[in-house]
Amino acid sequence: MDDLSFRKAIYAEPFTNDPDVINAAKQDPKKQAFWDEIKQMENELNEAMNIPVPENLAEKLILRQS
């Protein structure tokens, strides 16, 4: 798998199970490092999006509008 196809596949689905992507990463340490970096970034984004919402947020927003 060439570098461009590998990067496209990783950007599209960082946690892919595609055998071509897995084999390409096993054969090239740079590709494996890139894949690990993208997976780490994806995990950080998911953590950032999981912010607990206060229970009374809707009431507070409605009170501010009126």
Tab-separated table of C-alpha atoms in Angstrom:
chain	number	residue	atom	x	y	z
A	1	MET	CA	0.000	0.000	0.000
A	2	ASP	CA	1.462	3.357	-0.972
A	3	ASP	CA	1.799	6.173	1.532
A	4	LEU	CA	-1.063	8.297	0.167
A	5	SER	CA	-3.562	5.429	0.231
A	6	PHE	CA	-2.431	4.511	3.723
A	7	ARG	CA	-2.900	8.055	5.011
A	8	LYS	CA	-6.321	8.374	3.349
A	9	ALA	CA	-7.475	5.148	4.976
A	10	ILE	CA	-6.177	6.200	8.396
A	11	TYR	CA	-7.715	9.677	8.218
A	12	ALA	CA	-11.050	8.196	7.140
A	13	GLU	CA	-11.119	5.509	9.871
A	14	PRO	CA	-8.364	5.633	12.499
A	15	PHE	CA	-9.498	2.378	14.134
A	16	THR	CA	-9.798	0.383	10.911
A	17	ASN	CA	-9.423	-3.386	10.743
A	18	ASP	CA	-8.470	-3.386	7.066
A	19	PRO	CA	-5.811	-6.072	6.518
A	20	ASP	CA	-4.000	-3.933	3.914
A	21	VAL	CA	-3.609	-1.085	6.389
A	22	ILE	CA	-2.491	-3.423	9.170
A	23	ASN	CA	0.096	-5.110	6.932
A	24	ALA	CA	1.421	-1.785	5.665
A	25	ALA	CA	1.832	-0.552	9.246
A	26	LYS	CA	3.622	-3.750	10.274
A	27	GLN	CA	6.099	-3.409	7.407
A	28	ASP	CA	6.940	0.272	7.931
A	29	PRO	CA	7.662	1.713	11.404
A	30	LYS	CA	6.976	5.258	10.163
A	31	LYS	CA	3.479	4.258	9.055
A	32	GLN	CA	2.882	2.537	12.393
A	33	ALA	CA	4.010	5.665	14.259
A	34	PHE	CA	1.712	7.828	12.127
A	35	TRP	CA	-1.206	5.479	12.761
A	36	ASP	CA	-0.548	5.483	16.512
A	37	GLU	CA	-0.414	9.287	16.497
A	38	ILE	CA	-3.735	9.570	14.657
A	39	LYS	CA	-5.389	7.045	17.007
A	40	GLN	CA	-4.136	9.035	20.003
A	41	MET	CA	-5.490	12.249	18.504
A	42	GLU	CA	-8.857	10.586	17.849
A	43	ASN	CA	-9.009	9.410	21.475
A	44	GLU	CA	-8.220	12.923	22.699
A	45	LEU	CA	-10.978	14.377	20.498
A	46	ASN	CA	-13.481	11.851	21.829
A	47	GLU	CA	-12.503	12.714	25.414
A	48	ALA	CA	-12.903	16.431	24.678
A	49	MET	CA	-16.405	15.873	23.294
A	50	ASN	CA	-17.578	13.895	26.326
A	51	ILE	CA	-18.235	16.799	28.662
A	52	PRO	CA	-20.902	16.206	31.292
A	53	VAL	CA	-23.893	18.521	30.886
A	54	PRO	CA	-25.378	19.944	34.080
A	55	GLU	CA	-28.890	18.709	34.808
A	56	ASN	CA	-30.448	22.173	35.008
A	57	LEU	CA	-28.725	23.659	31.962
A	58	ALA	CA	-31.950	23.886	29.934
A	59	GLU	CA	-33.706	25.846	32.682
A	60	LYS	CA	-30.778	28.243	33.021
A	61	LEU	CA	-30.717	28.889	29.282
A	62	ILE	CA	-34.481	29.497	29.175
A	63	LEU	CA	-34.268	31.926	32.096
A	64	ARG	CA	-31.524	33.927	30.378
A	65	GLN	CA	-33.627	34.285	27.228
A	66	SER	CA	-36.684	35.708	28.946
